[in-house]
mmCIF file of C-alpha atoms and ligand atoms in Angstrom:
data_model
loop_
_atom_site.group_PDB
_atom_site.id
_atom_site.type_symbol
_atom_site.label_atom_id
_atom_site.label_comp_id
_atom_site.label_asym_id
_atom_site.label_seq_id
_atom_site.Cartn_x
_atom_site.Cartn_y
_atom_site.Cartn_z
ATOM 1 C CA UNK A 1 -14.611 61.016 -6.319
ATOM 2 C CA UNK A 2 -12.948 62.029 -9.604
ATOM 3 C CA UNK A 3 -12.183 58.059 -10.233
ATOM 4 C CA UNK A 4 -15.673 57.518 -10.664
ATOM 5 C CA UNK A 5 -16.154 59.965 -13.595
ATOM 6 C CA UNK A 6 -14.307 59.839 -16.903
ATOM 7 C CA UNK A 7 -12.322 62.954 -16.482
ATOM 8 C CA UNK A 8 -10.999 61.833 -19.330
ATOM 9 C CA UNK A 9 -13.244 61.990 -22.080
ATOM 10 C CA UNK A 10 -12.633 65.915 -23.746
ATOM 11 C CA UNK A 11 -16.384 66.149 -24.598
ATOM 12 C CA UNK A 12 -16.677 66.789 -21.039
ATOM 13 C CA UNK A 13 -16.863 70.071 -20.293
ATOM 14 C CA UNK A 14 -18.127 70.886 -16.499
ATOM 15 C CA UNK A 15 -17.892 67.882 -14.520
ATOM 16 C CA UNK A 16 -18.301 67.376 -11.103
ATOM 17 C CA UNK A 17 -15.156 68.646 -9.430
ATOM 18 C CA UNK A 18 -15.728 72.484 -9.817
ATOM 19 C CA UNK A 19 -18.680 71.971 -7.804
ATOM 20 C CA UNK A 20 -20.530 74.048 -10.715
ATOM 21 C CA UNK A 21 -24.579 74.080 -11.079
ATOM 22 C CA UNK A 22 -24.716 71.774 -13.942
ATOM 23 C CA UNK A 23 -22.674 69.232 -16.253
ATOM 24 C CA UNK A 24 -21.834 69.925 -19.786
ATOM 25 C CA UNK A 25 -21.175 68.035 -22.144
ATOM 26 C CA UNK A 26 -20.485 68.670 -25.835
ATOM 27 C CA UNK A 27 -22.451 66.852 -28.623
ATOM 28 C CA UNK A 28 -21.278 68.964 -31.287
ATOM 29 C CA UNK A 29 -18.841 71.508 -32.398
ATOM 30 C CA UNK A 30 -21.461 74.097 -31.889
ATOM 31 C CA UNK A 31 -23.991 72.361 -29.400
ATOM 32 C CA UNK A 32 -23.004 70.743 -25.634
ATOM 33 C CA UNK A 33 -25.941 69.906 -23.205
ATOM 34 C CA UNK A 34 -26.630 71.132 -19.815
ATOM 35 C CA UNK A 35 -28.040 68.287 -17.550
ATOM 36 C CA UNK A 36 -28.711 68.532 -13.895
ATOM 37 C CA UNK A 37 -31.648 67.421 -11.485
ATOM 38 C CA UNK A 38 -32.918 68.289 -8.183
ATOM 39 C CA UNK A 39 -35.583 66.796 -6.315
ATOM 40 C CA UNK A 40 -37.037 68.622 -3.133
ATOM 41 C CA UNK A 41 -39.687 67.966 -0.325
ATOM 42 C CA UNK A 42 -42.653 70.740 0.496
ATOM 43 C CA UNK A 43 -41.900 73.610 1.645
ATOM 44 C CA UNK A 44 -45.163 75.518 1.404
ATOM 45 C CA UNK A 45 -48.752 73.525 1.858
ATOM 46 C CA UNK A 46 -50.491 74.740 -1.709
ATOM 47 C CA UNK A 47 -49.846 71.780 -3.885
ATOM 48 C CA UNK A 48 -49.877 73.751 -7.099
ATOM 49 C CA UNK A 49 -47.245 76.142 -5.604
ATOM 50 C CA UNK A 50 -44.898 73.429 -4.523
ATOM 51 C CA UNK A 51 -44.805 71.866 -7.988
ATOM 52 C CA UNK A 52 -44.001 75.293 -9.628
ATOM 53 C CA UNK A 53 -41.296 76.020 -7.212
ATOM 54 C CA UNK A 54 -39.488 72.463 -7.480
ATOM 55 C CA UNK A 55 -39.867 73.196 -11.037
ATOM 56 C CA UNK A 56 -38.564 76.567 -11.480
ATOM 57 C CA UNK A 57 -35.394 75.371 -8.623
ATOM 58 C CA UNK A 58 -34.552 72.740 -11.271
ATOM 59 C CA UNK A 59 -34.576 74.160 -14.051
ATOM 60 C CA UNK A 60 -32.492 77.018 -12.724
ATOM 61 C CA UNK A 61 -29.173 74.900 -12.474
ATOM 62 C CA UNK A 62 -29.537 75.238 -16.577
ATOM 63 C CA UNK A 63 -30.237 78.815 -16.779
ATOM 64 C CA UNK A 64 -26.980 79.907 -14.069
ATOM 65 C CA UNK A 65 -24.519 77.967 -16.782
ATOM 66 C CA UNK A 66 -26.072 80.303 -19.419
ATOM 67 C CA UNK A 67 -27.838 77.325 -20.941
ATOM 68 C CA UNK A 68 -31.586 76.733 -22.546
ATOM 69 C CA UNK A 69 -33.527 74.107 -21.071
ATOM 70 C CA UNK A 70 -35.170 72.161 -23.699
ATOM 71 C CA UNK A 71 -36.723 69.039 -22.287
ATOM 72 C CA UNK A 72 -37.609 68.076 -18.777
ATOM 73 C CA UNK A 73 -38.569 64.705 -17.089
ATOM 74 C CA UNK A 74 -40.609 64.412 -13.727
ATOM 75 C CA UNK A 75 -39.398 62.521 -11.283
ATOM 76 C CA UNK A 76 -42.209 62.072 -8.257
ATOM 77 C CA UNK A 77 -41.779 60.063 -4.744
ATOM 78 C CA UNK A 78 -45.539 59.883 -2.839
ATOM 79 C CA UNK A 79 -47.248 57.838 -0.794
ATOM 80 C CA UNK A 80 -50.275 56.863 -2.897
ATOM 81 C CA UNK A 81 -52.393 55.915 0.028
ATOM 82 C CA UNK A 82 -52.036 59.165 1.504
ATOM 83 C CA UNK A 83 -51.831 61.171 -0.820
ATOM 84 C CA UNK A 84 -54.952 62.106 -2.879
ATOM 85 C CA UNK A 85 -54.603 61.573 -6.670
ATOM 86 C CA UNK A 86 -55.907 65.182 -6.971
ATOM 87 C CA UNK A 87 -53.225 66.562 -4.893
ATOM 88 C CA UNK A 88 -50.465 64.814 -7.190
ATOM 89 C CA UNK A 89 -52.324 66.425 -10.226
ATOM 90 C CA UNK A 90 -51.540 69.553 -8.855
ATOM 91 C CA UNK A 91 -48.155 69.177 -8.127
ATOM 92 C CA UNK A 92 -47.156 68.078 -11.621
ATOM 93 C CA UNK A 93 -49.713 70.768 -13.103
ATOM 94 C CA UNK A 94 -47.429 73.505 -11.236
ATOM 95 C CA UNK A 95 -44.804 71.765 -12.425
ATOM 96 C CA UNK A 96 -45.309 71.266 -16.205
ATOM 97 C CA UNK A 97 -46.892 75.206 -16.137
ATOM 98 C CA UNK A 98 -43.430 76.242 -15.473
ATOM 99 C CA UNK A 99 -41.860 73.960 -17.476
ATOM 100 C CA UNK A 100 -43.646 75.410 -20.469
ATOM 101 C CA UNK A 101 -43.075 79.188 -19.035
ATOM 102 C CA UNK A 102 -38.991 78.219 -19.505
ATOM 103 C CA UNK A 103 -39.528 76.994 -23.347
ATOM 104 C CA UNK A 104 -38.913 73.313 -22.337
ATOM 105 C CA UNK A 105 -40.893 70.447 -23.096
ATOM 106 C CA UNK A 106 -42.018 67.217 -20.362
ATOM 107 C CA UNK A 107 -40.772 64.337 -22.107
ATOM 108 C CA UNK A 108 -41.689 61.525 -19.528
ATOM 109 C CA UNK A 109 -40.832 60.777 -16.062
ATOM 110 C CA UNK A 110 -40.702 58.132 -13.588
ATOM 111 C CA UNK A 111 -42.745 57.611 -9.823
ATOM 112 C CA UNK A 112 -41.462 55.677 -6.804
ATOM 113 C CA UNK A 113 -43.577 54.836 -3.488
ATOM 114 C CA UNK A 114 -41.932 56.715 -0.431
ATOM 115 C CA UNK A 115 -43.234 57.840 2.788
ATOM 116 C CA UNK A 116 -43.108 61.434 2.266
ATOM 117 C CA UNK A 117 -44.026 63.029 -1.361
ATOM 118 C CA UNK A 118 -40.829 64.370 -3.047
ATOM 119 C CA UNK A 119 -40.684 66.090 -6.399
ATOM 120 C CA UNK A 120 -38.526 67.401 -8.803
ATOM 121 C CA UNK A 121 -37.303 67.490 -12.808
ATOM 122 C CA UNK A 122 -33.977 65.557 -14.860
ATOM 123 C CA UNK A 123 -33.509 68.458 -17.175
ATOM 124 C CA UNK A 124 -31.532 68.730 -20.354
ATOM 125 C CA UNK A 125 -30.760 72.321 -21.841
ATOM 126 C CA UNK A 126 -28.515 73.443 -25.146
ATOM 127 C CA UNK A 127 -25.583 75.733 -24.788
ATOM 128 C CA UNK A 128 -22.591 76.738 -27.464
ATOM 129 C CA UNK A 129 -19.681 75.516 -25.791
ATOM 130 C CA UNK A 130 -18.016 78.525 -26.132
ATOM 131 C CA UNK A 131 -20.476 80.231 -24.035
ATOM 132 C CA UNK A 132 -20.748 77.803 -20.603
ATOM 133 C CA UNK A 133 -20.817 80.245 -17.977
ATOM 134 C CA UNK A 134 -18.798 78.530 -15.153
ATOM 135 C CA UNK A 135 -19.185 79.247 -11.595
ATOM 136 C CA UNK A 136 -15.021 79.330 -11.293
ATOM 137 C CA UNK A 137 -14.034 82.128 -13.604
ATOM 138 C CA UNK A 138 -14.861 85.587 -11.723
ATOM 139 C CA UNK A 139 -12.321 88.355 -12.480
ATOM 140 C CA UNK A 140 -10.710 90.599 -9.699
ATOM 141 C CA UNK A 141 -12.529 94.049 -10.683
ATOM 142 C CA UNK A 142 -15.944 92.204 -11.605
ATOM 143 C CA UNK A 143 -19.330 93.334 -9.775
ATOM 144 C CA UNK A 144 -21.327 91.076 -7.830
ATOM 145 C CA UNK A 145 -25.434 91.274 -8.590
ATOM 146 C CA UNK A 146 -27.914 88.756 -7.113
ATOM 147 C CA UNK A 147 -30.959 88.722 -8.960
ATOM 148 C CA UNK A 148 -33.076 87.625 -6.026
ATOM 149 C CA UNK A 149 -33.983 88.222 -2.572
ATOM 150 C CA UNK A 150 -32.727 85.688 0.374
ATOM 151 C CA UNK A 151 -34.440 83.935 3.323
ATOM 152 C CA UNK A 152 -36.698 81.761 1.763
ATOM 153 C CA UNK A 153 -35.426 78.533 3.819
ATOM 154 C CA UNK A 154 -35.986 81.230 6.709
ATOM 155 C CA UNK A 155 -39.779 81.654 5.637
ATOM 156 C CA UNK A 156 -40.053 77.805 4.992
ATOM 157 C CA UNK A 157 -39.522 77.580 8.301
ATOM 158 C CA UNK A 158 -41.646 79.779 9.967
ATOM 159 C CA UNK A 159 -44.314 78.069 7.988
ATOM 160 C CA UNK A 160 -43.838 74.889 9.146
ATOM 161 C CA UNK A 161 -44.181 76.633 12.607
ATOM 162 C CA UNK A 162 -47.468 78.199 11.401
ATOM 163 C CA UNK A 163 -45.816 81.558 12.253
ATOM 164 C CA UNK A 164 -45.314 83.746 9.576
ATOM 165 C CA UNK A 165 -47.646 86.069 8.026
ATOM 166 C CA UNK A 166 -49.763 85.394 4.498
ATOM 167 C CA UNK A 167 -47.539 88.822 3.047
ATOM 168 C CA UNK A 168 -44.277 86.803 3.638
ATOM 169 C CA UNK A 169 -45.600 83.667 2.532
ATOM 170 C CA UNK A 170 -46.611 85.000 -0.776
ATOM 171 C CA UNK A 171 -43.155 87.368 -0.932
ATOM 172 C CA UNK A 172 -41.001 84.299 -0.661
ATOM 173 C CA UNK A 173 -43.585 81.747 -2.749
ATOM 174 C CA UNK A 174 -43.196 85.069 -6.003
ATOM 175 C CA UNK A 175 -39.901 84.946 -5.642
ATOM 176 C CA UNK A 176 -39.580 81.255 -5.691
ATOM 177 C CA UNK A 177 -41.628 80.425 -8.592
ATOM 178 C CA UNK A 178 -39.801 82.974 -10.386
ATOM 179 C CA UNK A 179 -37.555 81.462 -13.409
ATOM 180 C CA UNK A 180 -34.094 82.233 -13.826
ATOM 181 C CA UNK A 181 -35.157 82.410 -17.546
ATOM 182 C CA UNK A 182 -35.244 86.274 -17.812
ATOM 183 C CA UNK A 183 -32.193 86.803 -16.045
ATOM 184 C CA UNK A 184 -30.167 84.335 -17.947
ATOM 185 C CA UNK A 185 -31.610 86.106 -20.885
ATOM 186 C CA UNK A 186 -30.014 89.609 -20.194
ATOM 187 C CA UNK A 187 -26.776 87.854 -18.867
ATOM 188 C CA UNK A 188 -26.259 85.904 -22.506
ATOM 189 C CA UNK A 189 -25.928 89.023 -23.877
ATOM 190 C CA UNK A 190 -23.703 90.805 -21.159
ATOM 191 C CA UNK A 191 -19.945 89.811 -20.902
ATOM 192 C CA UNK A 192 -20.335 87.952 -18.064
ATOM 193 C CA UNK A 193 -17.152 86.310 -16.342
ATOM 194 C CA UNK A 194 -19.109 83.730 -13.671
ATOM 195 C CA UNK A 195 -22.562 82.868 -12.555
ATOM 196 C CA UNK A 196 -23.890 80.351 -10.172
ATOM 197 C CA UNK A 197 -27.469 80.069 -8.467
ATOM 198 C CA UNK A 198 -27.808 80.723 -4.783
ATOM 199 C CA UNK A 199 -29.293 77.773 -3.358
ATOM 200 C CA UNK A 200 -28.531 74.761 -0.771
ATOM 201 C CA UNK A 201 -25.185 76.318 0.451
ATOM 202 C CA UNK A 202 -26.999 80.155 0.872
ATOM 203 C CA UNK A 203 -25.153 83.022 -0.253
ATOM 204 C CA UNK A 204 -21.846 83.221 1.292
ATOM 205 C CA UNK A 205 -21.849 79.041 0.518
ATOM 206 C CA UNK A 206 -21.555 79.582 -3.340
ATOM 207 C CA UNK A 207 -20.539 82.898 -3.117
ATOM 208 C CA UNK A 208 -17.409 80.948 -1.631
ATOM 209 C CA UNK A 209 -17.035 78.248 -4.106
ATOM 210 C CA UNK A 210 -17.241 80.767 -6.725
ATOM 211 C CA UNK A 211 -14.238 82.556 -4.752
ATOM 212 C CA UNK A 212 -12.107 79.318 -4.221
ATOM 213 C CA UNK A 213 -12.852 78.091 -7.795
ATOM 214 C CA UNK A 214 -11.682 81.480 -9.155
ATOM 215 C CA UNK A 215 -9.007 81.872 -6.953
ATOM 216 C CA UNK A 216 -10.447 85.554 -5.887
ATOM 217 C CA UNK A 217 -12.161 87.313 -2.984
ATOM 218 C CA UNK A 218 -15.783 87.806 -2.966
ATOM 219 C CA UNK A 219 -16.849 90.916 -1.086
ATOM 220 C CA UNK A 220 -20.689 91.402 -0.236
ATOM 221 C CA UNK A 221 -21.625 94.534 1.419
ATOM 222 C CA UNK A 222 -24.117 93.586 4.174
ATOM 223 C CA UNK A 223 -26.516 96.210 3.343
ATOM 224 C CA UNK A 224 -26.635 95.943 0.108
ATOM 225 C CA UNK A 225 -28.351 92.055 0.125
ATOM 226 C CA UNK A 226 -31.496 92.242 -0.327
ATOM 227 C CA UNK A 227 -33.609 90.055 2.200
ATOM 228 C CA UNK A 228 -37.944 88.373 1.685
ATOM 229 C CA UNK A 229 -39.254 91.256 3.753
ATOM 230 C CA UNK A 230 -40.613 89.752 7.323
ATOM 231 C CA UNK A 231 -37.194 87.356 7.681
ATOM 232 C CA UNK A 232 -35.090 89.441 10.512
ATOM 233 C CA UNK A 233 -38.562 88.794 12.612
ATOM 234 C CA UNK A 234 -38.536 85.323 11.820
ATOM 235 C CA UNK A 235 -35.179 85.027 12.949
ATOM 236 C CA UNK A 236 -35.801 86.951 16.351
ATOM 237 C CA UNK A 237 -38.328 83.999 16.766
ATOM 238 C CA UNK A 238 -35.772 81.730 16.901
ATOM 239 C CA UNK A 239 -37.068 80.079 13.498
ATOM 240 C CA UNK A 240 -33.977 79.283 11.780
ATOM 241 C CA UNK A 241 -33.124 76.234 9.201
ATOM 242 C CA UNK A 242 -31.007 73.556 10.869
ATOM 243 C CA UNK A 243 -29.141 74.017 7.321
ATOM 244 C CA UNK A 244 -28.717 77.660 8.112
ATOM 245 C CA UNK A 245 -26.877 76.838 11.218
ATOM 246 C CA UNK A 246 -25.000 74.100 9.414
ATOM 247 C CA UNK A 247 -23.969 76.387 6.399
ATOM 248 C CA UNK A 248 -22.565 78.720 8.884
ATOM 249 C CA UNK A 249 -20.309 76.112 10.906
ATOM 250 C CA UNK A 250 -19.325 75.607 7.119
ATOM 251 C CA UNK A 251 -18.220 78.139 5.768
ATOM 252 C CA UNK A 252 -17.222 81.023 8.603
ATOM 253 C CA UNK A 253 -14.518 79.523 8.514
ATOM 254 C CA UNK A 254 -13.879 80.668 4.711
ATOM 255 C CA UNK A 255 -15.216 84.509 5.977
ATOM 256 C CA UNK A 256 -13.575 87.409 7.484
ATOM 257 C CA UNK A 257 -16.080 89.760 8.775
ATOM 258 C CA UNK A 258 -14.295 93.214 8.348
ATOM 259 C CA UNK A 259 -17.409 94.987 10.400
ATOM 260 C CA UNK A 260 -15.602 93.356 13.582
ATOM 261 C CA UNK A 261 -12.487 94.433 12.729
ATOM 262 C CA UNK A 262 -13.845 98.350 12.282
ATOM 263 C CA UNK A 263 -16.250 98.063 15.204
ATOM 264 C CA UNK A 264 -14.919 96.067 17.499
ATOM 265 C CA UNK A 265 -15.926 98.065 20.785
ATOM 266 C CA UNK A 266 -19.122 99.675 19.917
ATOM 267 C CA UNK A 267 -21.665 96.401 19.541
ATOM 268 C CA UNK A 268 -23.669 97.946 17.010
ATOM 269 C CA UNK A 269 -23.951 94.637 14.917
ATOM 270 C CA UNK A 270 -24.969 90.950 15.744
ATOM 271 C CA UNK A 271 -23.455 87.582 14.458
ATOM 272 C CA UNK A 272 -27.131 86.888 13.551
ATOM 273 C CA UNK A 273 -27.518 89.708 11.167
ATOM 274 C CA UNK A 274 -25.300 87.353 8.715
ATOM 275 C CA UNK A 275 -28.011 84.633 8.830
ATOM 276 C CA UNK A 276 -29.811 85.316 6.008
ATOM 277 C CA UNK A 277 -26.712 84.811 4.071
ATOM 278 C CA UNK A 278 -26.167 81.653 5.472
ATOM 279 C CA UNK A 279 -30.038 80.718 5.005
ATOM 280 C CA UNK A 280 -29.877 77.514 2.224
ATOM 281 C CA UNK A 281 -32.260 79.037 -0.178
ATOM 282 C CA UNK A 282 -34.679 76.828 -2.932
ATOM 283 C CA UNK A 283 -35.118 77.765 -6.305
ATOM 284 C CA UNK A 284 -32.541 81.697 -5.474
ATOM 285 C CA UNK A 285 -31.587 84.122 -7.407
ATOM 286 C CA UNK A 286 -28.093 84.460 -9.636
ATOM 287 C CA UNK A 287 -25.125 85.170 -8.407
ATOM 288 C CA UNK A 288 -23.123 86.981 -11.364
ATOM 289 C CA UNK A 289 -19.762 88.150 -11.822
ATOM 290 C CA UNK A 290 -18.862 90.956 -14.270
ATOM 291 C CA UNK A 291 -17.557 93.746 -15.141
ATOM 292 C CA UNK A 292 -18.642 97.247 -14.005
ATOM 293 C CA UNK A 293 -18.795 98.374 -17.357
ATOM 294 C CA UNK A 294 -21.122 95.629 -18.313
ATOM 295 C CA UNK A 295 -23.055 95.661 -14.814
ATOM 296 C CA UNK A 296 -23.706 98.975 -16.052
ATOM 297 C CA UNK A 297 -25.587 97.119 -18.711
ATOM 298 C CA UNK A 298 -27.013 94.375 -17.158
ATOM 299 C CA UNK A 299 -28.817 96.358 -14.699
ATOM 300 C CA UNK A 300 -29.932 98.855 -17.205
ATOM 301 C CA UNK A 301 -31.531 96.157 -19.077
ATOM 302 C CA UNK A 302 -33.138 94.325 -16.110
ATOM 303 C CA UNK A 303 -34.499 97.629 -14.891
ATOM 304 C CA UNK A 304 -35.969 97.781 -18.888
ATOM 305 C CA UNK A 305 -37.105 94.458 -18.516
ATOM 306 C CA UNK A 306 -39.018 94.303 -14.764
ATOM 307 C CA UNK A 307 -35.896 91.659 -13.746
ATOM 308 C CA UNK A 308 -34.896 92.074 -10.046
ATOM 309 C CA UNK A 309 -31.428 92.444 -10.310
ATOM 310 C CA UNK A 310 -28.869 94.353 -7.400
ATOM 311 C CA UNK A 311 -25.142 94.683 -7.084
ATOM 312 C CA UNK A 312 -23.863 93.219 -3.824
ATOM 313 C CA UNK A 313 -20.295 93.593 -3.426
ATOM 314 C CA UNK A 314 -17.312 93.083 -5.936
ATOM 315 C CA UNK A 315 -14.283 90.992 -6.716
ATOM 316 C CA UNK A 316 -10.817 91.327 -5.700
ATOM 317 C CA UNK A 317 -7.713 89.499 -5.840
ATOM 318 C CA UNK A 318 -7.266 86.681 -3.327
ATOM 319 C CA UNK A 319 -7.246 87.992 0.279
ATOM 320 C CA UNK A 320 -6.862 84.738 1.817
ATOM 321 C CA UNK A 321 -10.523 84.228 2.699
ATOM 322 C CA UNK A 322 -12.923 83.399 0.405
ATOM 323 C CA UNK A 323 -15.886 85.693 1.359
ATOM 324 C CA UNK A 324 -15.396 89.235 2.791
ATOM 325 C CA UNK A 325 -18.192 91.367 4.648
ATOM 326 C CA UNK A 326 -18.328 94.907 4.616
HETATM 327 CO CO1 CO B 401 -27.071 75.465 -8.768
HETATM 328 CO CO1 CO B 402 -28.914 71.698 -8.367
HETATM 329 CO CO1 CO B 403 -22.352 78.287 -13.821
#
């Protein structure tokens, strides 16, 4: 694809080959912007909810390249005969609330008639160019810590199979509508080496582009992920993303699961229990990459600060797989 970009222009910053969250591209000596845009269809049935969560997943891309975002633009596909006026209102209300919780501003936007409502933000964020924070730069040595929960495309499931309980709704929906803003905050003012947001490709999916852009192992210890409380049910129910599924076919191949090499006789474990880290996730935590000294910090400060934050693993040399479990 790199023929269609200019690769060539040296205000370009993060383009589109390191697979990284957003592009950057410098305006000034001191100033480059962060643009990036994701659109997504309903995954939970409040209207107000959805907008706030397609908000807060679009702005994120912004926030995981240690960016600002500083003006957003809607961008809304709906069938107007179906759809109520009312309803849209909502949307864009849950939209534009979290817009304005991230310090950005709604500039404009743009509507299309489609058969199945769609919505989503064009952002634009600020950054100094000497502080992108690339999703290709973790350091053998760093510390792994994911700043939310997985299973969410799990839970989105289950509700669209009207089986999952109002707790694990609201779990998922919390964590889902909450901004990367406060944990980009404490991470701008760690030495962080890499970040990226968890979100189509599920965990072990970025956690292994981070990996093959770095040229490093990443290795997450199982236990240590957190999971939306009610998912490992969900998953005995059979209710499991087609992406999920897909992600795995993916990128297994890019993961050595050392719990099968340790335990190979006694069946203690089950291929399934890595399907939450497969599960494509909307609007996930970070995925950051530093080092102990200043994970030390970061989670001090996060724990000051009421900002979910966990280590999950570390950073070693290259292995020759991308993604270790342990
Ligand atoms: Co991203
Ligand atoms: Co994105
Ligand atoms: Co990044």
């Amino acid at each position: 694809m790199s023929g269609l970009f200019d690769d060539a222009d040296p205000n370009l910053l993060v383009g589109p080959e390191t697979a990284d969250d957003a592009g950057v591209y410098r305006i000034r000596e001191d100033c480059a912007l962060v643009e990036t845009t994701d659109i997504i269809t309903p995954l939970v049935n409040d209207p107000y909810q959805f907008g706030a969560i397609a908000a807060t997943n679009a702005l994120s891309d912004v926030f995981a390249m240690g960016g600002q975002p500083v003006t957003a633009m809607n961008l809304v596909f709906y069938p107007p005969c179906d759809i109520p006026a009312e309803v849209l209102q909502e949307v864009l209300a849950g939209g534009n609330a979290k817009i304005r919780e991230a310090g950005a501003c709604l500039v404009g936007g743009h509507t299309v008639e489609d058969d199945e409502i769609k919505y989503g933000l064009a952002v634009t964020g600020v950054v100094h160019p000497g502080r992108i924070i690339r999703n290709s730069t973790a350091r053998p040595g760093d510390i792994l810590i994911l700043t939310k929960p997985v299973g969410t495309g799990i839970v989105s499931t289950g509700i669209k199979a009207e089986m999952v309980t109002e707790a694990t709704v609201a779990e998922a929906c919390c964590w889902m509508t909450t901004l990367n803003k406060a944990a980009a905050g404490i991470m701008t003012g760690c030495d962080v080496h890499a970040c990226t947001d968890v979100t189509g490709f599920g965990l072990v999916g970025h956690a292994s582009e981070m990996a093959r852009g770095s040229g490093v192992t990443l290795v997450l210890d199982l236990a240590a992920v957190p999971i939306v409380s009610g998912v490992a049910e969900l998953i005995g129910d059979g209710l499991v993303p087609g992406g999920c599924y897909r992600n795995r076919a993916f990128y297994s191949r890019l993961l050595l699961d050392a719990r099968v090499c340790r335990d190979e006789e006694s069946k203690t474990f089950h291929a399934d229990d890595l399907l939450p880290l497969y599960d494509p996730q909307t609007s996930g935590g970070l995925l950051i990459s530093l080092a102990a000294e200043s994970a030390e910090i970061f989670l001090r400060l996060a724990g000051e600060q009421g900002c979910f934050a966990v280590p999950i693993g570390e950073v070693v040399a290259d292995r020759g797989h991308a993604v270790e479990i342990r």
